[in-house]
Amino acid sequence: ANVSCDSKRGALIVLEGLDRSGKSSQCLKLASSLASQGFSVEAWRFPDRTTAMGKMISAYLSSKEDMDDRTIHLLFSANRWEKRSLMEAKMKAGTSLIVDRYSYSGVAFSAAKGLDLSWCKAPEVGLPAPDLVLYLDIAPEKAAERGGYGGERYEQLDFQRKVAELYTALSDSAWQIVDASLSIDSVHKILKELSIQCISDCHRGKELSFLWP
Ligand code: DGP
Ligand code: NA
Ligand code: NA
């Protein structure tokens, strides 16, 4: 009886944006409101700071550890790879993943340091490609005004300006640019509508693809 149900694939929905763009709270709000409407969803985030690699990343971000730019880049990427089989299994089982940051953060934050863009993209090749990227668009100056940065390594205005430029260079047909200066509820409403559309496309048979499309 549940043959058609088993064949429904979950979607990979990624939220991207500068630090203080509102991503993390929107991600949780989106996942819980989709869940309360009966969708099978999970909220994820990268970096996943709970794994062994995630702990090294966390020490780096809080400036407790220094690391070569390329080394930390590969660690961030490995932190996504260590979750790949679980991501695919969840989607195959019909669960949609709402993910706070993904490979676009990986490339934008490292390329903003001056690393070559195609070198930065290479280790992400073969990871599941998002069905939808919700880019929370905010001017770097506006983001900086929002209650201040938390003091982690990348939370500086000049650096965030470069990250914003790099994000623009990475956007593709899966991207939707959402004005993050709107109210929390307005942003949420837009994200939810786009996500429901995306999930139903996946349920109707849209195939999973892989980076970079
Ligand atoms: P968050 O936990 O979302 O606040 O992210 C922590 C910081 O790490 C944030 O400034 C963005 C940055 N970041 C996230 N993913 C990556 C990545 O894959 N590579 C690099 N270089 N930076 C990343
Ligand atoms: Na942050
Ligand atoms: Na965040």
Coordinates of N, CA, C and O and ligand atoms in Angstrom, one line a residue, residues 19-20 23 45 49 101 152 155, ligand 2:
D19 N 27.1 36.0 7.6 CA 26.9 35.9 9.0 C 25.9 37.0 9.5 O 26.0 38.1 9.0
R20 N 25.0 36.7 10.4 CA 23.9 37.6 10.9 C 22.9 37.9 9.8 O 22.1 38.9 9.9
K23 N 19.9 33.4 8.9 CA 19.8 32.0 8.4 C 19.5 30.9 9.5 O 18.6 30.1 9.3
R45 N 22.9 21.5 10.0 CA 23.8 22.6 9.8 C 25.2 22.2 9.5 O 25.6 21.1 10.1
R49 N 29.6 20.8 14.2 CA 30.7 20.9 15.2 C 30.8 19.7 16.2 O 31.6 19.7 17.0
R101 N 23.7 26.4 5.8 CA 25.1 26.4 5.1 C 25.4 25.1 4.5 O 25.2 24.0 5.0
E152 N 33.7 35.5 16.2 CA 34.4 34.4 15.5 C 35.2 35.0 14.3 O 35.0 36.1 13.9
E155 N 33.9 37.1 11.2 CA 32.9 38.1 11.5 C 33.4 39.5 11.5 O 33.5 40.2 12.5
Ligands
NA2 NA 28.8 32.7 12.6

